[in-house]
Each structure stands twice: as structure tokens, then as C-alpha cells.
Amino acid sequence: MSSPGTVKKSEIFNKPGADATFKSSDGVLFALHKKNLETHAKGFPPADINVGAEIIDLSEESETLNLLFQFVYPDDDIPDLSDVSFTFLMKLACASEKYVMHSAIPLCKMRMLFFVRSYYSSGTSENNISKRENLKLIVGHALEHSGYTKILDEAVPLLAVSEPLETTLLLFPAMRQLSWALYREQWAVVQRYASPYLSEHKASCSKCKSSSDDFGMIYFNDFKLRLLNNTSCSGLDYHWKMKVSKSIEAIRKLSSFFEQSIQQPFEDSIHVIFNPPLIVRY
């Protein structure tokens, strides 16, 4: 805690009758009501604890606190996060979890899910490294806090197919690393079965032959992330596409590995899809 000095006061949070004062990491004072904090943010001291005239130092910057503290006064307009940048969103999401700001957490999750889905809809070309880095931050946040299962399951496929195991394994706590390895192996199995045809196709397709891309990875990603919506080469075999699609549908979500073990070897089921048993009719 620190004593009041010559510092800047927040223009928004200089409330009449305020009985709790906080200072941001960049030296801005925020005067709020302890009762509101107790009601809407469980991470702050209860209203019956007397902190006197002392100023409580917080590690967040004033920009983050200016938005975060708006959730303490729900009678005012709830903040709109639709234009919030990814970097700022992650700062707000971390602060919301830290101070248990229940009304802010769901909105942060919605915005986070928006970013996840936008990364997938825009494809998987090599210039999207920053998007994959952002996905790693989202995955790390989701693993650290409860209630992020949906976001986690939607965020990890791109990392599973485009990032080496060694660059993603440390995102997970020790107790989850085996689950991640097993989940990621599912994608590796599908790719092993899908790749031979891709190599043959590239050798015979003039459009794909002239491409400098890593054909197997780029097109394999497209089939997953674009959900086979014909954005890939039109010359690719329809039946092969359907086998890939069916294989992807068989992939278990990451969160399911947290709850139970595999009942059937995944590769066995994919082998049957790509090599269906011969049906003899009499």
C-alpha cells in the first residue's frame, strides 16, 4: 500500500462518497465504493474491512482498470468489447479472473471465442504466425482458469496440425501433457493416411505443382479449418475429401482426454475409413 501523493485521478472513477482508493501501475488513482466491489468483484477486500485512507496498489495499467471497474457499477452501461483488440482483451480477461469479476468474465470469453473463430475462417497460410501465437495465449489462459472448455476445444486444432509438439507441450501443465500428446496424435494419424494421395495429386496437377507451399500441410489444414467448403483445388478427388472429412469427425475433443482414456486405438478407426473392408456379394 502507498500514501496519497501528486498523482493523476481517474476522470471516470472519482466517485462521491468513495471509500476505497486504488492506484494503477502507471500512477492513476481510482476511487470506488467498497460495497460495489464486494458485490461485483470477489477478489477485493470485503466492505467491512477498514483500509482507512491508504491507497491500494494494483499491478494493472490504468487503461485496463478503466474498463474493468465499469463492471463494478452495473447501473451504468455495460462495456462493449466488440472493438477491443486482442492484446487488450487478454489483459482485461486476466484482470477479470484475478479479481473474480463475474460480469466481465463472460463477455471476455465471448470476445476470445470471436478471435479463435476468426483465425480459423481466415485460413492457415504461413503469414498467420501471429494468430497461432495468439492461440497459444488463449490456450494458456483457458488452462489456467476454469470454465473455458469450449474455447480450449475450438482453439487447439490449428496448433495440433501446424505446430511441432515441442513448441506446444509446455503450454500444458504436467498432468495435461499426455492428454495433449494423445489429442495431437489423432491429427497426425489422419495426415499420415491423407498425405499419400496429396503427393500423387500434386505430381499430376499443374495448378498445385506450381505452388511453392507445403502442399500437404496447407491443404490438409484447409480441409479441417475451412470444413471442406471447396476453397481447395477443385481437382482433388471427392471420395478422398469425404474420407478426410469423416476422419476429422472421428477426432475426439481435447477436453475428453482430460476425463477418460481411449477405448479404441484411434488409428484403427481411421484405417477402416481409408481402407474399407471389401464387401463380397453373392
PDB file of N, CA and C in Angstrom, residues 109-166:
ATOM      1  N   LYS A 109     -14.945 -13.970 -22.471  1.00  0.00           N
ATOM      2  CA  LYS A 109     -14.971 -15.278 -23.132  1.00  0.00           C
ATOM      3  C   LYS A 109     -15.586 -15.173 -24.527  1.00  0.00           C
ATOM      4  N   MET A 110     -16.646 -14.406 -24.662  1.00  0.00           N
ATOM      5  CA  MET A 110     -17.292 -14.244 -25.962  1.00  0.00           C
ATOM      6  C   MET A 110     -16.340 -13.606 -26.961  1.00  0.00           C
ATOM      7  N   ARG A 111     -15.626 -12.581 -26.525  1.00  0.00           N
ATOM      8  CA  ARG A 111     -14.676 -11.903 -27.409  1.00  0.00           C
ATOM      9  C   ARG A 111     -13.507 -12.826 -27.756  1.00  0.00           C
ATOM     10  N   MET A 112     -13.082 -13.624 -26.795  1.00  0.00           N
ATOM     11  CA  MET A 112     -11.996 -14.571 -27.019  1.00  0.00           C
ATOM     12  C   MET A 112     -12.412 -15.596 -28.071  1.00  0.00           C
ATOM     13  N   LEU A 113     -13.635 -16.090 -27.957  1.00  0.00           N
ATOM     14  CA  LEU A 113     -14.139 -17.070 -28.910  1.00  0.00           C
ATOM     15  C   LEU A 113     -14.257 -16.450 -30.301  1.00  0.00           C
ATOM     16  N   PHE A 114     -14.605 -15.178 -30.352  1.00  0.00           N
ATOM     17  CA  PHE A 114     -14.656 -14.474 -31.637  1.00  0.00           C
ATOM     18  C   PHE A 114     -13.287 -14.497 -32.312  1.00  0.00           C
ATOM     19  N   PHE A 115     -12.246 -14.204 -31.552  1.00  0.00           N
ATOM     20  CA  PHE A 115     -10.900 -14.212 -32.124  1.00  0.00           C
ATOM     21  C   PHE A 115     -10.520 -15.613 -32.597  1.00  0.00           C
ATOM     22  N   VAL A 116     -10.819 -16.624 -31.788  1.00  0.00           N
ATOM     23  CA  VAL A 116     -10.496 -18.005 -32.171  1.00  0.00           C
ATOM     24  C   VAL A 116     -11.137 -18.335 -33.518  1.00  0.00           C
ATOM     25  N   ARG A 117     -12.421 -18.063 -33.650  1.00  0.00           N
ATOM     26  CA  ARG A 117     -13.137 -18.426 -34.877  1.00  0.00           C
ATOM     27  C   ARG A 117     -12.686 -17.596 -36.065  1.00  0.00           C
ATOM     28  N   SER A 118     -12.316 -16.351 -35.832  1.00  0.00           N
ATOM     29  CA  SER A 118     -11.831 -15.520 -36.936  1.00  0.00           C
ATOM     30  C   SER A 118     -10.501 -16.033 -37.464  1.00  0.00           C
ATOM     31  N   TYR A 119      -9.668 -16.583 -36.593  1.00  0.00           N
ATOM     32  CA  TYR A 119      -8.382 -17.123 -37.029  1.00  0.00           C
ATOM     33  C   TYR A 119      -8.591 -18.332 -37.934  1.00  0.00           C
ATOM     34  N   TYR A 120      -9.595 -19.133 -37.637  1.00  0.00           N
ATOM     35  CA  TYR A 120      -9.845 -20.322 -38.444  1.00  0.00           C
ATOM     36  C   TYR A 120     -10.494 -19.964 -39.771  1.00  0.00           C
ATOM     37  N   SER A 121     -11.401 -19.022 -39.768  1.00  0.00           N
ATOM     38  CA  SER A 121     -12.107 -18.672 -41.005  1.00  0.00           C
ATOM     39  C   SER A 121     -11.200 -17.982 -42.010  1.00  0.00           C
ATOM     40  N   SER A 122     -10.081 -17.424 -41.542  1.00  0.00           N
ATOM     41  CA  SER A 122      -9.181 -16.711 -42.444  1.00  0.00           C
ATOM     42  C   SER A 122      -8.099 -17.611 -43.023  1.00  0.00           C
ATOM     43  N   GLY A 123      -8.153 -18.923 -42.749  1.00  0.00           N
ATOM     44  CA  GLY A 123      -7.206 -19.853 -43.353  1.00  0.00           C
ATOM     45  C   GLY A 123      -5.976 -20.075 -42.512  1.00  0.00           C
ATOM     46  N   THR A 124      -4.999 -20.768 -43.092  1.00  0.00           N
ATOM     47  CA  THR A 124      -3.853 -21.209 -42.320  1.00  0.00           C
ATOM     48  C   THR A 124      -2.536 -20.967 -43.038  1.00  0.00           C
ATOM     49  N   SER A 125      -2.435 -19.918 -43.828  1.00  0.00           N
ATOM     50  CA  SER A 125      -1.207 -19.663 -44.575  1.00  0.00           C
ATOM     51  C   SER A 125      -0.069 -19.303 -43.639  1.00  0.00           C
ATOM     52  N   GLU A 126       1.142 -19.350 -44.188  1.00  0.00           N
ATOM     53  CA  GLU A 126       2.327 -19.186 -43.361  1.00  0.00           C
ATOM     54  C   GLU A 126       2.440 -17.797 -42.741  1.00  0.00           C
ATOM     55  N   ASN A 127       1.715 -16.790 -43.275  1.00  0.00           N
ATOM     56  CA  ASN A 127       1.815 -15.451 -42.701  1.00  0.00           C
ATOM     57  C   ASN A 127       0.923 -15.277 -41.487  1.00  0.00           C
ATOM     58  N   ASN A 128       0.340 -16.355 -40.995  1.00  0.00           N
ATOM     59  CA  ASN A 128      -0.544 -16.270 -39.834  1.00  0.00           C
ATOM     60  C   ASN A 128       0.143 -16.721 -38.553  1.00  0.00           C
ATOM     61  N   ILE A 129       1.462 -16.539 -38.494  1.00  0.00           N
ATOM     62  CA  ILE A 129       2.208 -16.947 -37.308  1.00  0.00           C
ATOM     63  C   ILE A 129       1.697 -16.217 -36.071  1.00  0.00           C
ATOM     64  N   SER A 130       1.417 -14.923 -36.211  1.00  0.00           N
ATOM     65  CA  SER A 130       0.950 -14.148 -35.057  1.00  0.00           C
ATOM     66  C   SER A 130      -0.379 -14.678 -34.535  1.00  0.00           C
ATOM     67  N   LYS A 131      -1.225 -15.182 -35.425  1.00  0.00           N
ATOM     68  CA  LYS A 131      -2.505 -15.745 -34.996  1.00  0.00           C
ATOM     69  C   LYS A 131      -2.275 -17.020 -34.179  1.00  0.00           C
ATOM     70  N   ARG A 132      -1.328 -17.830 -34.607  1.00  0.00           N
ATOM     71  CA  ARG A 132      -1.036 -19.036 -33.846  1.00  0.00           C
ATOM     72  C   ARG A 132      -0.449 -18.686 -32.483  1.00  0.00           C
ATOM     73  N   GLU A 133       0.351 -17.629 -32.434  1.00  0.00           N
ATOM     74  CA  GLU A 133       0.884 -17.180 -31.142  1.00  0.00           C
ATOM     75  C   GLU A 133      -0.248 -16.708 -30.237  1.00  0.00           C
ATOM     76  N   ASN A 134      -1.224 -16.016 -30.812  1.00  0.00           N
ATOM     77  CA  ASN A 134      -2.380 -15.576 -30.022  1.00  0.00           C
ATOM     78  C   ASN A 134      -3.182 -16.774 -29.517  1.00  0.00           C
ATOM     79  N   LEU A 135      -3.295 -17.800 -30.355  1.00  0.00           N
ATOM     80  CA  LEU A 135      -3.998 -19.006 -29.927  1.00  0.00           C
ATOM     81  C   LEU A 135      -3.285 -19.657 -28.748  1.00  0.00           C
ATOM     82  N   LYS A 136      -1.964 -19.620 -28.752  1.00  0.00           N
ATOM     83  CA  LYS A 136      -1.217 -20.170 -27.622  1.00  0.00           C
ATOM     84  C   LYS A 136      -1.536 -19.406 -26.342  1.00  0.00           C
ATOM     85  N   LEU A 137      -1.673 -18.088 -26.454  1.00  0.00           N
ATOM     86  CA  LEU A 137      -2.021 -17.284 -25.270  1.00  0.00           C
ATOM     87  C   LEU A 137      -3.420 -17.631 -24.779  1.00  0.00           C
ATOM     88  N   ILE A 138      -4.335 -17.837 -25.710  1.00  0.00           N
ATOM     89  CA  ILE A 138      -5.702 -18.207 -25.333  1.00  0.00           C
ATOM     90  C   ILE A 138      -5.720 -19.570 -24.662  1.00  0.00           C
ATOM     91  N   VAL A 139      -4.991 -20.522 -25.230  1.00  0.00           N
ATOM     92  CA  VAL A 139      -4.925 -21.864 -24.644  1.00  0.00           C
ATOM     93  C   VAL A 139      -4.329 -21.803 -23.240  1.00  0.00           C
ATOM     94  N   GLY A 140      -3.263 -21.029 -23.075  1.00  0.00           N
ATOM     95  CA  GLY A 140      -2.653 -20.892 -21.753  1.00  0.00           C
ATOM     96  C   GLY A 140      -3.619 -20.325 -20.735  1.00  0.00           C
ATOM     97  N   HIS A 141      -4.377 -19.306 -21.152  1.00  0.00           N
ATOM     98  CA  HIS A 141      -5.371 -18.689 -20.257  1.00  0.00           C
ATOM     99  C   HIS A 141      -6.477 -19.688 -19.934  1.00  0.00           C
ATOM    100  N   ALA A 142      -6.937 -20.430 -20.938  1.00  0.00           N
ATOM    101  CA  ALA A 142      -8.025 -21.390 -20.733  1.00  0.00           C
ATOM    102  C   ALA A 142      -7.615 -22.519 -19.796  1.00  0.00           C
ATOM    103  N   LEU A 143      -6.356 -22.923 -19.872  1.00  0.00           N
ATOM    104  CA  LEU A 143      -5.878 -23.990 -19.000  1.00  0.00           C
ATOM    105  C   LEU A 143      -5.687 -23.515 -17.559  1.00  0.00           C
ATOM    106  N   GLU A 144      -5.421 -22.233 -17.414  1.00  0.00           N
ATOM    107  CA  GLU A 144      -5.154 -21.681 -16.080  1.00  0.00           C
ATOM    108  C   GLU A 144      -6.427 -21.459 -15.280  1.00  0.00           C
ATOM    109  N   HIS A 145      -7.539 -21.259 -15.977  1.00  0.00           N
ATOM    110  CA  HIS A 145      -8.795 -20.926 -15.300  1.00  0.00           C
ATOM    111  C   HIS A 145      -9.882 -21.944 -15.655  1.00  0.00           C
ATOM    112  N   SER A 146     -10.894 -22.033 -14.824  1.00  0.00           N
ATOM    113  CA  SER A 146     -11.997 -22.965 -15.061  1.00  0.00           C
ATOM    114  C   SER A 146     -13.057 -22.317 -15.945  1.00  0.00           C
ATOM    115  N   GLY A 147     -13.836 -23.168 -16.614  1.00  0.00           N
ATOM    116  CA  GLY A 147     -14.947 -22.671 -17.420  1.00  0.00           C
ATOM    117  C   GLY A 147     -14.598 -22.302 -18.847  1.00  0.00           C
ATOM    118  N   TYR A 148     -13.456 -22.750 -19.345  1.00  0.00           N
ATOM    119  CA  TYR A 148     -13.022 -22.381 -20.695  1.00  0.00           C
ATOM    120  C   TYR A 148     -12.957 -23.592 -21.625  1.00  0.00           C
ATOM    121  N   THR A 149     -13.692 -24.663 -21.322  1.00  0.00           N
ATOM    122  CA  THR A 149     -13.605 -25.894 -22.105  1.00  0.00           C
ATOM    123  C   THR A 149     -13.942 -25.671 -23.573  1.00  0.00           C
ATOM    124  N   LYS A 150     -15.012 -24.965 -23.852  1.00  0.00           N
ATOM    125  CA  LYS A 150     -15.435 -24.728 -25.240  1.00  0.00           C
ATOM    126  C   LYS A 150     -14.369 -23.955 -26.010  1.00  0.00           C
ATOM    127  N   ILE A 151     -13.843 -22.915 -25.390  1.00  0.00           N
ATOM    128  CA  ILE A 151     -12.810 -22.110 -26.042  1.00  0.00           C
ATOM    129  C   ILE A 151     -11.568 -22.950 -26.289  1.00  0.00           C
ATOM    130  N   LEU A 152     -11.180 -23.748 -25.318  1.00  0.00           N
ATOM    131  CA  LEU A 152      -9.994 -24.591 -25.453  1.00  0.00           C
ATOM    132  C   LEU A 152     -10.152 -25.569 -26.608  1.00  0.00           C
ATOM    133  N   ASP A 153     -11.297 -26.251 -26.660  1.00  0.00           N
ATOM    134  CA  ASP A 153     -11.522 -27.243 -27.706  1.00  0.00           C
ATOM    135  C   ASP A 153     -11.529 -26.615 -29.101  1.00  0.00           C
ATOM    136  N   GLU A 154     -11.990 -25.384 -29.222  1.00  0.00           N
ATOM    137  CA  GLU A 154     -12.023 -24.731 -30.528  1.00  0.00           C
ATOM    138  C   GLU A 154     -10.672 -24.125 -30.896  1.00  0.00           C
ATOM    139  N   ALA A 155      -9.850 -23.854 -29.906  1.00  0.00           N
ATOM    140  CA  ALA A 155      -8.571 -23.176 -30.175  1.00  0.00           C
ATOM    141  C   ALA A 155      -7.461 -24.131 -30.588  1.00  0.00           C
ATOM    142  N   VAL A 156      -7.510 -25.388 -30.136  1.00  0.00           N
ATOM    143  CA  VAL A 156      -6.334 -26.252 -30.279  1.00  0.00           C
ATOM    144  C   VAL A 156      -6.123 -26.935 -31.637  1.00  0.00           C
ATOM    145  N   PRO A 157      -7.139 -27.145 -32.492  1.00  0.00           N
ATOM    146  CA  PRO A 157      -6.856 -27.874 -33.736  1.00  0.00           C
ATOM    147  C   PRO A 157      -5.768 -27.248 -34.595  1.00  0.00           C
ATOM    148  N   LEU A 158      -5.790 -25.937 -34.760  1.00  0.00           N
ATOM    149  CA  LEU A 158      -4.764 -25.288 -35.591  1.00  0.00           C
ATOM    150  C   LEU A 158      -3.375 -25.504 -35.018  1.00  0.00           C
ATOM    151  N   LEU A 159      -3.244 -25.464 -33.707  1.00  0.00           N
ATOM    152  CA  LEU A 159      -1.948 -25.719 -33.082  1.00  0.00           C
ATOM    153  C   LEU A 159      -1.539 -27.174 -33.271  1.00  0.00           C
ATOM    154  N   ALA A 160      -2.514 -28.074 -33.248  1.00  0.00           N
ATOM    155  CA  ALA A 160      -2.205 -29.501 -33.381  1.00  0.00           C
ATOM    156  C   ALA A 160      -1.650 -29.837 -34.753  1.00  0.00           C
ATOM    157  N   VAL A 161      -2.134 -29.162 -35.793  1.00  0.00           N
ATOM    158  CA  VAL A 161      -1.709 -29.512 -37.157  1.00  0.00           C
ATOM    159  C   VAL A 161      -0.599 -28.626 -37.698  1.00  0.00           C
ATOM    160  N   SER A 162      -0.302 -27.520 -37.036  1.00  0.00           N
ATOM    161  CA  SER A 162       0.666 -26.586 -37.617  1.00  0.00           C
ATOM    162  C   SER A 162       1.864 -26.285 -36.726  1.00  0.00           C
ATOM    163  N   GLU A 163       1.859 -26.796 -35.501  1.00  0.00           N
ATOM    164  CA  GLU A 163       2.957 -26.518 -34.577  1.00  0.00           C
ATOM    165  C   GLU A 163       3.604 -27.822 -34.119  1.00  0.00           C
ATOM    166  N   PRO A 164       4.934 -27.865 -34.049  1.00  0.00           N
ATOM    167  CA  PRO A 164       5.611 -29.071 -33.531  1.00  0.00           C
ATOM    168  C   PRO A 164       5.218 -29.330 -32.080  1.00  0.00           C
ATOM    169  N   LEU A 165       5.264 -30.587 -31.706  1.00  0.00           N
ATOM    170  CA  LEU A 165       4.883 -30.961 -30.345  1.00  0.00           C
ATOM    171  C   LEU A 165       5.702 -30.206 -29.306  1.00  0.00           C
ATOM    172  N   GLU A 166       7.004 -30.038 -29.563  1.00  0.00           N
ATOM    173  CA  GLU A 166       7.867 -29.413 -28.561  1.00  0.00           C
ATOM    174  C   GLU A 166       7.538 -27.940 -28.326  1.00  0.00           C
TER     175      GLU A 166
END
